CSV table of C-alpha atoms and ligand atoms in Angstrom, one decimal:
chain,number,residue,atom,x,y,z
A,90,MET,CA,0.0,0.0,0.0
A,91,PRO,CA,1.3,3.5,-0.8
A,92,ALA,CA,2.0,5.9,2.0
A,93,VAL,CA,-1.0,8.0,3.1
A,94,ILE,CA,-1.3,11.6,4.1
A,95,GLN,CA,-3.9,12.7,6.5
A,96,VAL,CA,-5.7,16.0,6.0
A,97,THR,CA,-8.6,16.9,8.2
A,98,PRO,CA,-11.8,17.6,6.3
A,99,ASN,CA,-13.1,21.1,6.6
A,100,PRO,CA,-16.3,20.8,8.7
A,101,THR,CA,-17.3,24.4,8.6
A,102,VAL,CA,-20.4,25.7,6.7
A,103,ARG,CA,-19.2,27.8,3.8
A,104,LYS,CA,-20.7,30.0,1.2
A,105,ALA,CA,-21.4,28.5,-2.3
A,106,PRO,CA,-18.9,29.4,-5.1
A,107,PRO,CA,-19.9,32.0,-7.7
A,108,LYS,CA,-22.2,30.8,-10.5
A,109,VAL,CA,-20.1,29.8,-13.5
A,110,VAL,CA,-21.7,30.8,-16.9
A,111,GLY,CA,-20.8,29.2,-20.2
A,112,PRO,CA,-22.3,28.3,-23.6
A,113,THR,CA,-25.6,26.5,-23.2
A,114,ASN,CA,-26.7,25.3,-26.6
A,115,ALA,CA,-23.5,24.6,-28.5
A,116,ASN,CA,-23.3,21.3,-30.4
A,117,PRO,CA,-20.0,19.6,-29.9
A,118,ILE,CA,-17.3,20.8,-32.3
A,119,ARG,CA,-14.9,18.4,-34.0
A,120,PRO,CA,-11.2,19.2,-34.2
A,121,THR,CA,-9.9,20.5,-37.5
A,122,LYS,CA,-6.2,19.9,-36.5
A,123,LYS,CA,-5.4,16.3,-37.4
A,124,LEU,CA,-3.4,14.3,-34.9
A,125,PRO,CA,0.2,13.6,-35.9
A,126,GLN,CA,0.8,10.1,-37.4
A,127,TYR,CA,3.1,9.0,-34.5
A,128,MET,CA,0.2,9.3,-32.1
A,129,ILE,CA,-2.1,7.3,-34.3
A,130,ASN,CA,0.6,4.7,-34.6
A,131,GLU,CA,0.8,4.4,-30.8
A,132,GLY,CA,-2.9,3.5,-30.8
A,133,LEU,CA,-2.5,1.0,-33.6
A,134,ALA,CA,0.3,-0.7,-31.7
A,135,ARG,CA,-1.7,-1.1,-28.5
A,136,GLN,CA,-1.3,-4.4,-26.8
A,137,PRO,CA,-4.1,-4.6,-24.2
A,138,ILE,CA,-2.9,-5.2,-20.6
A,139,GLN,CA,-4.9,-5.4,-17.4
A,140,PHE,CA,-4.5,-2.7,-14.8
A,141,ASP,CA,-2.6,-3.9,-11.7
A,142,ALA,CA,-2.2,-1.4,-8.9
A,143,THR,CA,0.9,-3.2,-7.6
A,144,LYS,CA,2.5,-2.8,-11.0
A,145,HIS,CA,1.1,0.4,-12.4
A,146,LEU,CA,0.9,2.8,-9.4
A,147,ASN,CA,4.1,4.4,-8.2
A,148,PHE,CA,2.8,6.9,-5.7
A,149,GLU,CA,5.1,9.1,-3.8
A,150,LYS,CA,3.9,11.9,-1.5
A,151,PRO,CA,3.9,15.4,-3.1
A,152,SER,CA,6.7,17.6,-1.7
A,153,LYS,CA,3.9,20.1,-0.6
A,154,LEU,CA,0.2,20.0,-0.1
A,155,TYR,CA,-1.3,23.5,0.0
A,156,THR,CA,-4.2,24.1,2.4
A,157,MET,CA,-7.2,26.4,1.8
A,158,GLU,CA,-5.9,28.5,4.8
A,159,GLU,CA,-2.5,28.9,3.1
A,160,ILE,CA,-4.0,30.4,0.0
A,161,GLY,CA,-6.3,32.6,2.1
A,162,LEU,CA,-9.6,30.7,1.4
A,163,ALA,CA,-10.2,29.2,4.9
A,164,GLY,CA,-13.7,27.9,5.3
A,165,GLU,CA,-14.3,27.7,1.5
A,166,GLY,CA,-14.5,24.5,-0.5
A,167,ILE,CA,-15.5,21.0,0.7
A,168,SER,CA,-12.1,20.1,2.2
A,169,ASN,CA,-9.0,21.6,3.6
A,170,THR,CA,-6.8,20.7,0.6
A,171,ALA,CA,-6.3,23.4,-2.0
A,172,ALA,CA,-3.7,21.9,-4.4
A,173,SER,CA,-0.6,19.8,-4.5
A,174,GLU,CA,2.9,20.1,-6.0
A,175,PRO,CA,3.4,17.4,-8.7
A,176,PHE,CA,3.8,13.9,-7.3
A,177,SER,CA,4.7,10.5,-8.9
A,178,LEU,CA,1.5,8.5,-9.4
A,179,PHE,CA,1.7,6.1,-12.4
A,180,THR,CA,4.6,3.9,-13.8
A,181,PRO,CA,6.0,4.4,-17.3
A,182,GLU,CA,4.2,1.2,-18.5
A,183,ALA,CA,0.9,2.7,-17.2
A,184,ILE,CA,1.5,6.0,-19.1
A,185,LYS,CA,2.3,4.1,-22.3
A,186,GLN,CA,-0.9,2.0,-22.0
A,187,MET,CA,-3.0,5.1,-21.3
A,188,ARG,CA,-1.6,6.8,-24.5
A,189,ALA,CA,-2.2,3.7,-26.5
A,190,GLU,CA,-5.9,3.5,-25.4
A,191,ILE,CA,-6.5,7.2,-26.0
A,192,PHE,CA,-5.1,7.0,-29.5
A,193,SER,CA,-6.7,3.6,-30.3
A,194,PRO,CA,-8.9,3.6,-33.5
A,195,GLY,CA,-12.1,2.9,-31.5
A,196,VAL,CA,-11.6,5.9,-29.2
A,197,LEU,CA,-10.5,8.3,-32.0
A,198,GLU,CA,-13.5,7.5,-34.1
A,199,ASN,CA,-16.2,9.2,-32.0
A,200,ASN,CA,-14.5,10.9,-29.1
A,201,GLN,CA,-12.5,13.9,-30.4
A,202,PHE,CA,-13.7,17.3,-29.5
A,203,ALA,CA,-12.6,20.9,-29.9
A,204,SER,CA,-13.6,24.2,-28.2
A,205,ALA,CA,-12.7,27.8,-28.0
A,206,PHE,CA,-10.1,26.8,-25.4
A,207,ALA,CA,-8.5,23.8,-26.9
A,208,SER,CA,-8.2,22.5,-30.5
A,209,ASN,CA,-7.9,18.8,-29.6
A,210,MET,CA,-9.6,17.0,-26.7
A,211,ILE,CA,-10.3,13.2,-26.4
A,212,ARG,CA,-13.0,12.4,-23.9
A,213,GLY,CA,-16.2,10.5,-23.1
A,214,TYR,CA,-14.9,7.2,-24.6
A,215,GLY,CA,-16.1,5.0,-21.6
A,216,PRO,CA,-14.8,1.8,-20.1
A,217,LYS,CA,-15.4,-0.5,-23.0
A,218,LEU,CA,-12.9,1.3,-25.3
A,219,ALA,CA,-10.4,2.2,-22.5
A,220,PRO,CA,-10.6,-0.5,-19.8
A,221,PHE,CA,-7.1,0.2,-18.5
A,222,ILE,CA,-7.8,3.9,-17.9
A,223,PHE,CA,-11.2,3.2,-16.2
A,224,ASP,CA,-9.8,0.4,-14.1
A,225,ALA,CA,-6.9,2.7,-13.0
A,226,TYR,CA,-9.2,5.6,-12.0
A,227,ASN,CA,-11.8,3.4,-10.3
A,228,SER,CA,-9.3,1.1,-8.4
A,229,PRO,CA,-9.5,1.2,-4.6
A,230,GLU,CA,-5.8,1.7,-4.4
A,231,PHE,CA,-5.9,4.8,-6.7
A,232,LEU,CA,-9.0,6.2,-4.9
A,233,ARG,CA,-7.3,5.7,-1.5
A,234,VAL,CA,-4.3,7.8,-2.6
A,235,ILE,CA,-6.4,10.6,-4.1
A,236,SER,CA,-8.9,10.7,-1.2
A,237,ASP,CA,-6.0,10.9,1.3
A,238,LEU,CA,-4.5,13.8,-0.5
A,239,ALA,CA,-7.9,15.6,-0.9
A,240,GLY,CA,-8.8,15.1,2.7
A,241,LEU,CA,-12.1,13.4,1.9
A,242,ASP,CA,-13.3,10.3,0.1
A,243,LEU,CA,-13.7,10.9,-3.6
A,244,VAL,CA,-15.1,9.0,-6.6
A,245,PRO,CA,-14.8,9.9,-10.3
A,246,ALA,CA,-17.5,12.5,-11.1
A,247,SER,CA,-18.8,10.4,-14.1
A,248,ASP,CA,-17.7,8.4,-17.0
A,249,TRP,CA,-17.7,11.5,-19.1
A,250,GLU,CA,-15.1,13.1,-16.8
A,251,THR,CA,-12.9,10.0,-16.4
A,252,GLY,CA,-9.8,10.3,-18.6
A,253,HIS,CA,-10.6,13.7,-20.3
A,254,THR,CA,-7.4,14.3,-22.4
A,255,ASN,CA,-6.1,17.6,-23.6
A,256,VAL,CA,-3.8,17.1,-26.6
A,257,TRP,CA,-1.5,19.9,-27.8
A,258,PHE,CA,1.2,19.4,-30.4
A,259,GLU,CA,3.6,21.6,-32.5
A,260,ASP,CA,2.1,21.9,-36.0
A,261,GLY,CA,4.2,24.7,-37.4
A,262,GLN,CA,1.3,27.2,-37.3
A,263,VAL,CA,2.8,29.8,-35.0
A,264,ASP,CA,-0.4,31.9,-34.6
A,265,VAL,CA,-2.6,29.0,-33.5
A,266,ASN,CA,0.1,27.8,-31.1
A,267,ARG,CA,0.5,31.2,-29.5
A,268,THR,CA,-3.1,31.6,-28.6
A,269,GLU,CA,-3.6,28.0,-27.5
A,270,LYS,CA,-0.6,27.6,-25.3
A,271,SER,CA,-1.8,30.3,-23.1
A,272,ALA,CA,-5.5,29.6,-23.7
A,273,PHE,CA,-6.7,28.6,-20.3
A,274,SER,CA,-7.5,31.9,-18.9
A,275,TRP,CA,-8.7,32.5,-15.3
A,276,HIS,CA,-11.6,30.2,-14.4
A,277,ARG,CA,-13.1,27.8,-11.9
A,278,ASP,CA,-13.7,24.2,-12.7
A,279,SER,CA,-17.1,22.6,-12.7
A,280,PHE,CA,-16.0,19.8,-10.3
A,281,PRO,CA,-14.9,19.9,-6.7
A,282,PHE,CA,-11.5,18.1,-7.4
A,283,VAL,CA,-9.5,17.3,-10.5
A,284,CYS,CA,-6.4,15.2,-10.9
A,285,VAL,CA,-4.1,16.0,-13.8
A,286,THR,CA,-1.5,13.6,-15.1
A,287,MET,CA,1.1,14.5,-17.7
A,288,LEU,CA,1.5,11.9,-20.5
A,289,SER,CA,4.3,13.7,-22.3
A,290,ASP,CA,8.0,14.0,-21.8
A,291,CYS,CA,8.5,17.5,-20.5
A,292,THR,CA,12.3,17.6,-20.8
A,293,GLY,CA,13.2,21.1,-21.8
A,294,MET,CA,9.8,22.6,-21.0
A,295,THR,CA,9.6,26.1,-19.6
A,296,GLY,CA,6.5,27.5,-18.0
A,297,GLY,CA,3.4,25.3,-17.7
A,298,GLU,CA,2.7,26.3,-14.1
A,299,THR,CA,-0.8,26.7,-12.6
A,300,ALA,CA,-1.5,30.1,-11.1
A,301,MET,CA,-4.0,30.3,-8.2
A,302,ARG,CA,-5.8,33.4,-7.1
A,303,MET,CA,-5.4,33.7,-3.3
A,304,GLY,CA,-8.0,35.1,-0.9
A,305,THR,CA,-5.9,38.1,-0.4
A,306,GLY,CA,-5.9,38.9,-4.2
A,307,GLY,CA,-2.3,37.7,-4.6
A,308,ILE,CA,-1.2,35.0,-7.0
A,309,MET,CA,0.5,31.7,-6.0
A,310,LYS,CA,2.1,29.5,-8.6
A,311,VAL,CA,2.3,25.7,-8.5
A,312,ARG,CA,4.7,23.8,-10.7
A,313,GLY,CA,3.1,21.9,-13.6
A,314,PRO,CA,3.4,18.1,-13.7
A,315,SER,CA,6.1,16.4,-15.8
A,316,MET,CA,6.0,12.9,-17.5
A,317,GLY,CA,4.1,10.5,-15.2
A,318,THR,CA,3.5,12.9,-12.4
A,319,SER,CA,0.2,14.3,-11.3
A,320,CYS,CA,-1.3,17.3,-9.4
A,321,ILE,CA,-4.6,17.7,-7.7
A,322,MET,CA,-6.6,20.9,-7.1
A,323,GLN,CA,-9.9,21.9,-5.6
A,324,GLY,CA,-10.7,23.7,-8.8
A,325,ARG,CA,-14.4,24.4,-8.3
A,326,TYR,CA,-13.5,26.7,-5.4
A,327,ILE,CA,-10.2,28.2,-6.5
A,328,GLU,CA,-9.9,30.6,-9.4
A,329,HIS,CA,-6.9,29.4,-11.5
A,330,ALA,CA,-5.1,29.6,-14.8
A,331,ALA,CA,-2.7,27.4,-16.7
A,332,LEU,CA,0.4,29.4,-17.8
A,333,THR,CA,2.0,29.1,-21.2
A,334,ALA,CA,4.4,26.2,-21.7
A,335,GLU,CA,7.2,26.4,-24.2
A,336,GLY,CA,10.0,24.2,-25.5
A,337,ILE,CA,8.3,20.9,-26.0
A,338,PRO,CA,6.8,19.4,-29.2
A,339,GLU,CA,3.7,17.9,-27.5
A,340,ARG,CA,1.8,18.2,-24.3
A,341,ILE,CA,-0.8,15.6,-23.5
A,342,ALA,CA,-2.5,15.7,-20.1
A,343,ILE,CA,-5.2,13.3,-18.8
A,344,VAL,CA,-7.6,14.9,-16.4
A,345,THR,CA,-10.1,13.1,-14.2
A,346,ALA,CA,-12.7,15.0,-12.2
A,347,PHE,CA,-14.0,13.8,-8.8
A,348,ARG,CA,-17.0,14.3,-6.6
A,349,PRO,CA,-17.5,13.4,-2.9
A,350,LYS,CA,-18.2,9.8,-2.3
A,351,ASP,CA,-20.4,10.5,0.8
A,352,PRO,CA,-23.9,11.6,-0.4
A,353,LEU,CA,-24.2,13.8,2.7
A,354,VAL,CA,-21.3,16.1,1.7
A,355,THR,CA,-22.1,19.3,-0.1
A,356,ASP,CA,-22.3,18.7,-3.8
A,357,GLU,CA,-22.1,21.7,-6.1
A,358,LEU,CA,-21.0,19.9,-9.3
A,359,ILE,CA,-22.2,21.7,-12.4
A,360,LEU,CA,-22.1,20.9,-16.2
A,361,THR,CA,-20.9,24.3,-17.5
A,362,GLY,CA,-17.5,23.0,-18.6
A,363,SER,CA,-18.8,19.7,-19.9
A,364,ARG,CA,-21.8,20.7,-21.9
A,365,PRO,CA,-20.1,22.1,-25.0
A,366,ILE,CA,-17.8,19.1,-25.3
A,367,SER,CA,-20.2,16.2,-24.6
A,368,HIS,CA,-23.1,14.4,-26.1
A,369,LYS,CA,-25.8,16.2,-24.1
A,370,GLU,CA,-28.3,13.4,-23.7
A,371,ASP,CA,-25.7,11.0,-22.3
A,372,LEU,CA,-24.2,13.7,-20.1
A,373,TYR,CA,-27.6,14.5,-18.6
A,374,TYR,CA,-28.3,10.8,-18.1
A,375,GLN,CA,-25.0,10.3,-16.1
A,376,TYR,CA,-25.6,13.5,-14.1
A,377,SER,CA,-29.2,12.5,-13.2
A,378,LYS,CA,-28.3,9.0,-12.4
A,379,TYR,CA,-25.8,9.9,-9.7
A,380,ARG,CA,-28.0,12.7,-8.4
A,381,LEU,CA,-30.9,10.4,-8.0
A,382,ASP,CA,-28.6,8.1,-6.1
A,383,VAL,CA,-27.6,11.0,-3.8
A,384,ILE,CA,-31.2,12.0,-3.1
A,385,GLU,CA,-32.1,8.4,-2.3
A,386,ALA,CA,-29.2,8.1,0.1
A,387,ARG,CA,-30.0,11.4,1.8
A,388,SER,CA,-33.7,10.5,2.1
A,389,ARG,CA,-32.9,7.1,3.7
A,390,HIS,CA,-30.5,8.8,6.1
A,391,GLN,CA,-33.1,11.4,7.1
A,392,PHE,CA,-35.8,8.7,7.3
A,393,LYS,CA,-33.7,6.7,9.8
A,394,LYS,CA,-32.9,9.8,11.8
A,395,ILE,CA,-36.6,10.8,12.4
A,396,LEU,CA,-37.5,7.2,13.2
A,397,GLU,CA,-34.7,6.9,15.8
A,398,HIS,CA,-35.8,10.3,17.3
A,399,LYS,CA,-39.3,9.1,17.7
A,400,ARG,CA,-38.3,5.8,19.2
A,401,TYR,CA,-36.6,7.6,22.0
A,402,GLY,CA,-39.7,9.5,22.7
A,403,ARG,CA,-38.4,12.9,21.4
A,404,ASP,CA,-40.7,15.4,19.8
A,405,PHE,CA,-40.6,15.6,16.0
A,406,ASP,CA,-38.4,18.6,15.1
A,407,ALA,CA,-40.3,20.3,12.3
A,408,ASN,CA,-37.7,23.1,12.0
A,409,GLU,CA,-35.0,20.6,11.4
A,410,MET,CA,-37.1,18.8,8.8
A,411,LYS,CA,-37.8,22.1,7.0
A,412,GLN,CA,-34.1,22.9,7.0
A,413,TRP,CA,-33.3,19.5,5.5
A,414,LEU,CA,-36.0,20.0,2.9
A,415,ALA,CA,-34.7,23.4,1.9
A,416,GLN,CA,-31.3,22.0,1.4
A,417,GLN,CA,-32.7,19.2,-0.9
A,418,ARG,CA,-34.7,21.8,-2.8
A,419,ASP,CA,-31.5,23.8,-3.5
A,420,PHE,CA,-29.9,20.6,-4.7
A,421,ILE,CA,-32.8,19.8,-7.0
A,422,ASP,CA,-33.1,23.4,-8.3
A,423,ALA,CA,-29.5,23.4,-9.2
A,424,TRP,CA,-30.0,20.1,-11.0
A,425,ILE,CA,-33.0,21.4,-13.0
A,426,GLU,CA,-31.0,24.4,-14.0
A,427,GLU,CA,-28.3,22.2,-15.5
A,428,LEU,CA,-30.6,20.2,-17.8
A,429,ILE,CA,-30.7,22.9,-20.4
B,524,LIG,FE1,-9.2,24.3,-14.5
């Protein structure tokens, strides 16, 4: 078992993050920039292997874990962890297999997207086409590592947000590269936590840091990951930007988004970032499926609570019930708003 880091979850009640607005009715855009042949060849050469945590995880603690207090955002977010310095997570064999699955013919056929922010993204391919990637991100060993760093138990947000891959490569068109390398302007993510893993050799890279806006208004920079290393960030609650990276011919980062495993924990996951780069019907199905599960678990929990109360002869607390109902109403209202 990899070493664990204990971070105390943040138990305080905090204010909701600002509403994030984005395109609502865009149909997914397909990339116009064709992937280099060497990437396609990696996919064609794929030899399927089974994920094995003892062989494919190589976790080492990050040199530094930043807390929400340290960046001046005490009491915000759903845990005390803000972000990490890059840490070793996967072995070279795992990285190679992830690349081979991402570039495999079945995945490339229907799962390439583009947006105003990035010209090539590969996402939404699901476990049938990429079993190694899905087994890795859903393995108990991986989830233990990521949950310990985050300071609360996490699970992948959905299949759509498992293994989202940003692909950037040098194609000789200077203008396009310029805008894109510095494309990710200040923003908040749609998900509580993300884990970013670098699938490219970053030897010779300059820049590529992530900048975080501190509560004081100042800016803190975190080093970007290099080949095989990963970073986590509580991106829904921290305004951040990816800084320009120079000096490398390709930059491929695989990103998985997470939500709290415990249905009783605050859940403010939204679909703003996903909607323009997803098949909407499937995205809404996955979102509604997990939210119905959350509502069911919360209702069962509340049901048991009032039964226990009564069993001990205590008066029914109508105010407490009203408060619970109002919280669920907010959760459902936010859900309705997302199904545009
Ligand atoms: Fe982000």
